[in-house]
XYZ file of N, CA and C in Angstrom:
618
model
N 0.841 -1.188 0.000
C 0.000 0.000 0.000
C 0.886 1.251 0.000
N 0.588 2.211 -0.881
C 1.386 3.418 -0.971
C 1.157 4.303 0.250
N 2.105 5.237 0.447
C 1.982 6.155 1.583
C 0.717 6.987 1.488
N 0.395 7.458 0.269
C -0.794 8.297 0.115
C -2.054 7.492 0.397
N -2.049 6.208 0.055
C -3.210 5.363 0.348
C -3.384 5.190 1.846
N -2.266 5.021 2.555
C -2.324 4.899 4.012
C -2.865 6.182 4.628
N -2.411 7.317 4.128
C -2.864 8.587 4.692
C -4.328 8.851 4.340
N -4.804 8.302 3.232
C -6.215 8.433 2.887
C -7.083 7.733 3.921
N -6.634 6.551 4.338
C -7.369 5.805 5.363
C -7.332 6.569 6.682
N -6.147 7.086 7.049
C -6.010 7.860 8.271
C -6.943 9.066 8.241
N -6.980 9.768 7.115
C -7.805 10.970 7.001
C -9.280 10.649 7.204
N -9.748 9.566 6.609
C -11.162 9.202 6.745
C -11.491 8.784 8.170
N -10.554 8.101 8.812
C -10.775 7.695 10.199
C -10.883 8.918 11.109
N -9.977 9.872 10.929
C -9.984 11.062 11.775
C -11.195 11.941 11.484
N -11.569 12.047 10.216
C -12.691 12.907 9.831
C -14.040 12.277 10.169
N -14.044 10.958 10.344
C -15.273 10.212 10.641
C -16.301 10.339 9.516
N -15.802 10.489 8.294
C -16.676 10.505 7.123
C -15.854 10.093 5.915
N -16.535 9.752 4.850
C -15.849 9.254 3.659
C -15.420 10.418 2.760
N -14.516 11.251 3.278
C -14.016 12.367 2.475
C -13.174 11.834 1.317
N -13.019 12.668 0.299
C -12.171 12.323 -0.840
C -10.764 12.853 -0.583
N -9.767 11.993 -0.768
C -8.377 12.401 -0.590
C -7.677 12.322 -1.947
N -7.093 13.435 -2.370
C -6.430 13.497 -3.670
C -5.011 14.020 -3.508
N -4.125 13.608 -4.391
C -2.791 14.192 -4.454
C -2.800 15.158 -5.634
N -2.385 16.416 -5.378
C -2.551 17.472 -6.365
C -1.238 18.220 -6.598
N -1.275 19.153 -7.549
C -0.109 19.991 -7.835
C -0.135 21.297 -7.064
N -0.994 21.408 -6.055
C -1.053 22.613 -5.241
C 0.242 22.794 -4.449
N 0.493 24.048 -4.055
C 1.705 24.378 -3.283
C 1.717 23.686 -1.926
N 0.538 23.504 -1.351
C 0.454 22.883 -0.033
C -0.839 22.085 0.064
N -1.086 21.529 1.244
C -2.318 20.769 1.453
C -3.497 21.731 1.589
N -4.699 21.219 1.348
C -5.904 22.049 1.508
C -7.090 21.144 1.807
N -8.150 21.756 2.325
C -9.407 21.025 2.484
C -10.536 21.889 1.960
N -11.285 21.351 1.014
C -12.447 22.029 0.454
C -13.636 21.704 1.357
N -14.050 22.695 2.169
C -15.069 22.425 3.185
C -16.441 22.162 2.585
N -16.651 22.590 1.351
C -17.945 22.373 0.707
C -17.991 21.035 -0.020
N -16.970 20.754 -0.828
C -16.963 19.495 -1.600
C -16.363 18.333 -0.823
N -15.805 18.604 0.372
C -15.245 17.585 1.265
C -14.092 16.837 0.605
N -13.174 17.603 0.033
C -11.992 17.044 -0.622
C -10.750 17.497 0.128
N -9.901 16.550 0.487
C -8.617 16.855 1.109
C -7.541 16.663 0.041
N -6.798 17.724 -0.229
C -5.729 17.659 -1.227
C -4.369 17.628 -0.576
N -3.533 16.693 -0.983
C -2.162 16.596 -0.495
C -1.212 16.883 -1.655
N -0.176 17.673 -1.439
C 0.721 18.070 -2.534
C 1.696 16.966 -2.930
N 2.199 17.067 -4.153
C 3.288 16.194 -4.599
C 4.601 16.795 -4.091
N 5.092 16.320 -2.987
C 6.369 16.778 -2.443
C 7.359 15.632 -2.429
N 8.628 15.953 -2.639
C 9.662 14.922 -2.609
C 10.095 14.646 -1.173
N 10.449 13.419 -0.923
C 11.042 13.019 0.362
C 10.198 13.446 1.551
N 8.920 13.137 1.495
C 8.016 13.478 2.589
C 7.892 12.285 3.527
N 8.241 12.489 4.792
C 8.172 11.432 5.780
C 6.799 11.358 6.427
N 6.626 10.367 7.287
C 5.342 10.148 7.942
C 4.910 11.338 8.787
N 5.846 11.944 9.509
C 5.466 13.048 10.387
C 4.892 14.223 9.598
N 5.518 14.573 8.487
C 5.028 15.702 7.709
C 3.670 15.379 7.091
N 3.510 14.159 6.584
C 2.202 13.774 6.053
C 1.148 13.781 7.147
N 1.507 13.308 8.353
C 0.546 13.299 9.454
C 0.176 14.717 9.868
N 1.150 15.633 9.820
C 0.857 17.033 10.091
C -0.133 17.577 9.067
N 0.148 17.364 7.789
C -0.726 17.873 6.730
C -2.133 17.308 6.862
N -2.213 15.998 7.070
C -3.524 15.354 7.207
C -4.224 15.851 8.466
N -3.498 15.881 9.593
C -4.109 16.310 10.843
C -4.626 17.729 10.776
N -3.840 18.627 10.172
C -4.269 20.020 10.050
C -5.546 20.120 9.215
N -5.550 19.483 8.060
C -6.716 19.601 7.178
C -7.946 18.896 7.753
N -7.730 17.830 8.516
C -8.853 17.181 9.185
C -9.455 18.119 10.224
N -8.619 18.973 10.809
C -9.143 19.989 11.712
C -10.173 20.862 11.012
N -9.894 21.224 9.751
C -10.876 21.986 8.970
C -12.112 21.142 8.687
N -11.908 19.872 8.352
C -13.039 18.990 8.054
C -13.989 18.880 9.238
N -13.419 18.810 10.430
C -14.232 18.620 11.631
C -14.824 19.921 12.167
N -14.128 21.035 11.970
C -14.511 22.226 12.728
C -14.776 23.496 11.936
N -14.331 23.605 10.692
C -14.573 24.838 9.930
C -15.934 24.774 9.251
N -16.846 25.683 9.581
C -18.187 25.652 8.978
C -18.153 26.152 7.538
N -18.680 25.349 6.625
C -18.644 25.719 5.208
C -19.345 27.048 4.954
N -20.531 27.210 5.498
C -21.291 28.437 5.265
C -20.572 29.640 5.871
N -20.105 29.490 7.093
C -19.408 30.591 7.749
C -18.128 30.971 7.031
N -17.378 29.967 6.545
C -16.116 30.228 5.856
C -16.327 31.041 4.595
N -17.338 30.666 3.806
C -17.553 31.356 2.539
C -18.066 32.784 2.751
N -18.756 33.037 3.839
C -19.329 34.356 4.080
C -18.437 35.248 4.945
N -17.324 34.707 5.415
C -16.550 35.394 6.445
C -16.064 36.779 6.035
N -15.568 36.940 4.811
C -15.021 38.246 4.428
C -16.127 39.285 4.233
N -17.356 38.842 3.937
C -18.455 39.804 3.806
C -18.918 40.273 5.182
N -18.686 39.461 6.204
C -19.065 39.845 7.562
C -18.083 40.853 8.155
N -16.866 40.886 7.628
C -15.874 41.877 8.051
C -15.385 42.566 6.778
N -16.155 43.525 6.255
C -15.802 44.148 4.974
C -14.376 44.684 4.953
N -13.643 44.288 3.917
C -12.279 44.756 3.744
C -11.226 43.883 4.388
N -11.641 42.988 5.289
C -10.666 42.147 5.988
C -10.079 41.117 5.031
N -8.757 41.051 4.916
C -8.151 40.047 4.025
C -8.490 38.625 4.461
N -8.709 37.756 3.501
C -8.980 36.342 3.798
C -7.836 35.735 4.609
N -6.610 36.212 4.371
C -5.450 35.644 5.067
C -5.567 35.815 6.580
N -6.156 36.917 7.044
C -6.330 37.120 8.482
C -7.208 36.012 9.058
N -8.326 35.753 8.371
C -9.275 34.747 8.848
C -8.644 33.363 8.798
N -7.862 33.105 7.764
C -7.209 31.807 7.634
C -6.200 31.581 8.761
N -5.433 32.620 9.101
C -4.432 32.489 10.168
C -5.100 32.158 11.496
N -6.149 32.893 11.844
C -6.800 32.679 13.143
C -7.574 31.363 13.162
N -8.214 31.025 12.051
C -8.933 29.739 12.010
C -7.956 28.569 12.082
N -6.766 28.711 11.490
C -5.751 27.653 11.606
C -5.323 27.466 13.061
N -5.215 28.565 13.800
C -4.890 28.464 15.223
C -5.960 27.629 15.930
N -7.217 27.928 15.635
C -8.326 27.249 16.316
C -8.394 25.770 15.968
N -8.335 25.441 14.681
C -8.552 24.038 14.301
C -7.382 23.155 14.730
N -6.168 23.708 14.752
C -5.044 22.895 15.232
C -5.178 22.639 16.736
N -5.619 23.640 17.470
C -5.835 23.461 18.902
C -6.877 22.363 19.142
N -7.978 22.414 18.400
C -9.061 21.457 18.605
C -8.685 20.048 18.167
N -7.983 19.926 17.031
C -7.652 18.583 16.546
C -6.604 17.929 17.450
N -5.687 18.724 18.013
C -4.692 18.157 18.929
C -5.309 17.817 20.282
N -6.329 18.547 20.655
C -7.048 18.223 21.884
C -7.807 16.905 21.715
N -8.350 16.706 20.523
C -9.131 15.500 20.250
C -8.246 14.292 19.965
N -7.105 14.545 19.302
C -6.177 13.460 18.943
C -4.776 13.831 19.437
N -4.539 13.785 20.742
C -3.253 14.237 21.303
C -2.055 13.451 20.796
N -2.282 12.251 20.274
C -1.181 11.466 19.734
C -0.534 12.096 18.515
N -1.191 13.101 17.926
C -0.639 13.788 16.755
C 0.384 14.862 17.126
N 0.485 15.209 18.406
C 1.335 16.323 18.804
C 2.790 16.135 18.359
N 3.340 14.944 18.583
C 4.723 14.692 18.179
C 4.917 14.862 16.690
N 3.964 14.364 15.900
C 4.047 14.512 14.443
C 3.945 15.979 14.037
N 3.115 16.746 14.736
C 2.998 18.174 14.432
C 4.322 18.886 14.698
N 4.937 18.601 15.832
C 6.201 19.263 16.171
C 7.295 18.898 15.167
N 7.427 17.598 14.889
C 8.460 17.167 13.940
C 8.124 17.604 12.518
N 6.837 17.615 12.183
C 6.425 18.054 10.850
C 6.705 19.526 10.619
N 6.444 20.354 11.625
C 6.737 21.783 11.479
C 8.239 22.036 11.435
N 9.012 21.242 12.178
C 10.467 21.377 12.070
C 10.925 21.033 10.658
N 10.308 20.017 10.067
C 10.614 19.639 8.687
C 10.288 20.800 7.741
N 9.134 21.428 7.925
C 8.751 22.553 7.070
C 9.718 23.722 7.233
N 10.161 23.965 8.457
C 11.140 25.030 8.679
C 12.464 24.695 8.005
N 12.871 23.441 8.079
C 14.111 23.011 7.427
C 14.018 23.169 5.911
N 12.825 22.990 5.369
C 12.606 23.155 3.931
C 12.418 24.629 3.557
N 12.416 25.505 4.542
C 12.142 26.940 4.372
C 10.782 27.155 3.714
N 9.812 26.374 4.142
C 8.454 26.465 3.603
C 7.857 27.856 3.820
N 8.186 28.493 4.941
C 7.620 29.805 5.259
C 8.454 30.957 4.710
N 9.578 30.639 4.057
C 10.396 31.672 3.430
C 11.071 32.612 4.399
N 11.457 32.116 5.574
C 12.057 32.995 6.590
C 13.514 32.652 6.897
N 14.088 31.723 6.154
C 15.443 31.267 6.449
C 16.450 32.409 6.505
N 16.355 33.333 5.575
C 17.303 34.448 5.518
C 16.674 35.762 5.954
N 15.590 35.658 6.733
C 14.873 36.846 7.181
C 15.010 37.027 8.687
N 14.969 38.275 9.117
C 14.820 38.573 10.541
C 13.325 38.508 10.829
N 12.890 37.421 11.448
C 11.466 37.182 11.655
C 10.798 38.359 12.355
N 11.497 38.978 13.290
C 10.883 40.032 14.086
C 10.772 41.361 13.365
N 11.186 41.392 12.095
C 10.966 42.576 11.266
C 9.822 42.362 10.282
N 9.218 41.172 10.322
C 8.075 40.892 9.453
C 6.841 41.629 9.958
N 5.823 41.691 9.115
C 4.570 42.330 9.521
C 3.955 41.588 10.704
N 3.084 42.255 11.421
C 2.454 41.662 12.593
C 1.734 40.359 12.258
N 0.943 40.347 11.180
C 0.173 39.141 10.845
C 1.095 38.001 10.431
N 2.185 38.311 9.739
C 3.148 37.255 9.394
C 3.808 36.694 10.646
N 4.126 37.567 11.583
C 4.722 37.089 12.838
C 3.739 36.242 13.636
N 2.473 36.657 13.660
C 1.453 35.869 14.358
C 1.345 34.483 13.740
N 1.359 34.415 12.418
C 1.261 33.130 11.729
C 2.452 32.228 12.056
N 3.675 32.784 11.985
C 4.879 32.003 12.297
C 4.874 31.560 13.754
N 4.482 32.458 14.647
C 4.427 32.144 16.075
C 3.477 30.974 16.338
N 2.286 31.039 15.752
C 1.288 29.993 15.989
C 1.688 28.671 15.356
N 2.205 28.714 14.144
C 2.536 27.488 13.426
C 3.779 26.801 13.983
N 4.784 27.575 14.383
C 6.068 26.964 14.736
C 6.077 26.327 16.121
N 5.066 26.620 16.937
C 4.940 25.988 18.262
C 6.215 26.114 19.088
N 6.761 27.332 19.099
C 7.945 27.589 19.904
C 9.261 27.292 19.217
N 9.221 26.739 18.016
C 10.453 26.427 17.301
C 11.130 27.688 16.759
N 10.349 28.750 16.569
C 10.882 30.038 16.124
C 10.557 31.069 17.201
N 11.558 31.817 17.619
C 11.350 32.827 18.648
C 10.828 34.106 18.001
N 9.586 34.437 18.322
C 8.932 35.604 17.726
C 8.593 36.596 18.834
N 8.869 37.865 18.584
C 8.592 38.904 19.564
C 7.400 39.763 19.118
N 6.662 40.252 20.111
C 5.555 41.169 19.856
C 5.674 42.358 20.804
N 5.209 43.503 20.355
C 5.230 44.691 21.196
C 4.131 44.587 22.249
N 4.208 45.447 23.256
C 3.177 45.461 24.296
C 1.819 45.830 23.714
N 1.824 46.604 22.632
C 0.574 46.981 21.978
C -0.006 45.783 21.201
N 0.877 44.962 20.628
C 0.422 43.813 19.827
C -0.001 42.616 20.674
N 0.630 42.442 21.840
C 0.451 41.214 22.617
C -1.004 40.888 22.965
N -1.847 41.864 23.351
C -3.244 41.504 23.648
C -3.973 40.881 22.453
N -3.646 41.324 21.245
C -4.273 40.766 20.048
C -3.768 39.348 19.779
N -2.493 39.115 20.082
C -1.937 37.766 19.980
C -2.636 36.840 20.967
N -2.778 37.300 22.205
C -3.397 36.475 23.243
C -4.827 36.110 22.884
N -5.574 37.074 22.355
C -6.964 36.788 21.998
C -7.047 35.836 20.810
N -6.150 36.001 19.853
C -6.143 35.082 18.703
C -5.802 33.662 19.143
N -4.846 33.523 20.046
C -4.433 32.197 20.514
C -5.480 31.540 21.406
N -6.417 32.329 21.914
C -7.431 31.805 22.842
C -8.727 31.397 22.154
N -8.832 31.563 20.829
C -10.106 31.274 20.149
C -10.497 29.803 20.307
N -11.793 29.587 20.510
C -12.332 28.234 20.657
C -13.458 27.956 19.671
N -14.246 28.975 19.323
C -15.394 28.808 18.444
C -15.208 29.644 17.173
N -16.050 29.356 16.174
C -16.013 30.146 14.947
C -16.344 31.609 15.241
N -17.263 31.834 16.150
C -17.601 33.202 16.545
C -16.384 33.902 17.150
N -15.606 33.170 17.947
C -14.366 33.735 18.500
C -13.415 34.154 17.386
N -13.319 33.321 16.349
C -12.431 33.623 15.218
C -12.855 34.932 14.560
N -14.151 35.067 14.307
C -14.634 36.272 13.648
C -14.413 37.514 14.515
N -14.652 37.382 15.817
C -14.435 38.524 16.712
C -12.958 38.904 16.764
N -12.077 37.896 16.817
C -10.646 38.161 16.828
C -10.220 38.867 15.543
N -10.734 38.415 14.416
C -10.354 39.010 13.129
C -10.876 40.440 12.997
N -12.058 40.714 13.541
C -12.551 42.096 13.547
C -11.585 42.997 14.311
N -11.140 42.515 15.464
C -10.206 43.293 16.277
C -8.861 43.455 15.562
N -8.370 42.367 14.974
C -7.088 42.422 14.272
C -7.143 43.385 13.091
N -8.225 43.329 12.328
C -8.347 44.189 11.152
C -8.434 45.657 11.573
N -9.217 45.938 12.629
C -9.324 47.309 13.111
C -7.973 47.803 13.617
N -7.244 46.947 14.314
C -5.918 47.299 14.835
C -4.957 47.585 13.692
N -4.938 46.721 12.684
C -4.012 46.895 11.571
C -4.350 48.147 10.764
N -5.646 48.411 10.579
C -6.051 49.630 9.865
C -5.583 50.865 10.621
N -5.770 50.867 11.943
C -5.361 52.016 12.754
C -3.847 52.214 12.689
N -3.093 51.093 12.721
C -1.639 51.187 12.649
C -1.192 51.734 11.302
N -1.811 51.276 10.225
C -1.454 51.748 8.891
C -1.792 53.225 8.719
N -2.953 53.623 9.245
C -3.358 55.026 9.140
C -2.413 55.928 9.934
N -1.991 55.455 11.115
C -1.051 56.232 11.929
C 0.293 56.355 11.219
N 0.735 55.259 10.592
C 2.002 55.282 9.858
C 1.916 56.224 8.669
N 0.780 56.176 7.961
C 0.596 57.058 6.803
C 0.588 58.535 7.246
N -0.088 58.807 8.356
C -0.152 60.187 8.861
C 1.237 60.679 9.266
N 2.025 59.795 9.861
C 3.390 60.167 10.271
C 4.249 60.470 9.050
N 4.095 59.649 7.988
C 4.858 59.874 6.759
C 4.463 61.203 6.114
N 3.164 61.485 6.086
C 2.682 62.734 5.497
C 3.184 63.935 6.295
N 3.244 63.782 7.617
C 3.744 64.878 8.460
C 5.215 65.143 8.186
N 5.996 64.073 7.978
C 7.414 64.235 7.665
C 7.610 64.934 6.327
N 6.818 64.536 5.341
C 6.913 65.152 4.009
C 6.545 66.632 4.084
N 5.478 66.929 4.825
C 5.028 68.331 4.953
C 6.095 69.157 5.654
N 6.695 68.605 6.714
C 7.733 69.334 7.455
C 8.953 69.588 6.555
N 9.306 68.607 5.721
C 10.437 68.765 4.817
C 10.158 69.828 3.782
N 8.923 69.858 3.276
C 8.557 70.848 2.273
C 8.584 72.256 2.858
N 8.075 72.390 4.088
C 8.072 73.701 4.746
C 9.465 74.201 5.046
N 10.381 73.224 5.253
C 11.781 73.596 5.524
C 12.559 73.830 4.248
N 11.874 73.652 3.100
C 12.531 73.860 1.818
C 13.402 72.713 1.382
N 13.150 71.512 1.933
C 13.910 70.330 1.553
C 13.087 69.536 0.557
N 13.622 69.338 -0.636
C 12.869 68.601 -1.655
C 13.270 67.143 -1.645
């Protein structure tokens, strides 16, 4: 039996339904919450831990991400990027799937180390703490302590609330707060830049 066939059986057992498991040319794994399809990527030299991580993560979506809520989420928070909702929902579903299947924890830790070794997140040559807030939140949540990420005192309450989500409603509330926070930060930065330009112009500096 091939590795993908074994993981198909594992996925159906964890999902408790006859989901479709496919191997695809996508960049990463995915779960279609409406059509109930779990896609696994064609990656070279993929060990059991990484496959178990991919399957376990996507099964978290199968078990806990509401199809109707997911498709309507960006309309409920006008202007909010889908990536914000995906980051916070990933925090929630991984927490829930590991709570339900604690035996996956070791595979998650080793699987994420494998992804970091492959530079899956593109941070190998980056100073992680200079990345945007949402990118840092994503790395912090996914790496499970494997990457040391810092947050400012202003950012930390938003991190804490995102990490504490338990329900879909919690996810939406967290994303509303995150989007409002990020908009305010961007507007403050833009105002500061405009003030600098105006001051330079008044001083006769072009």
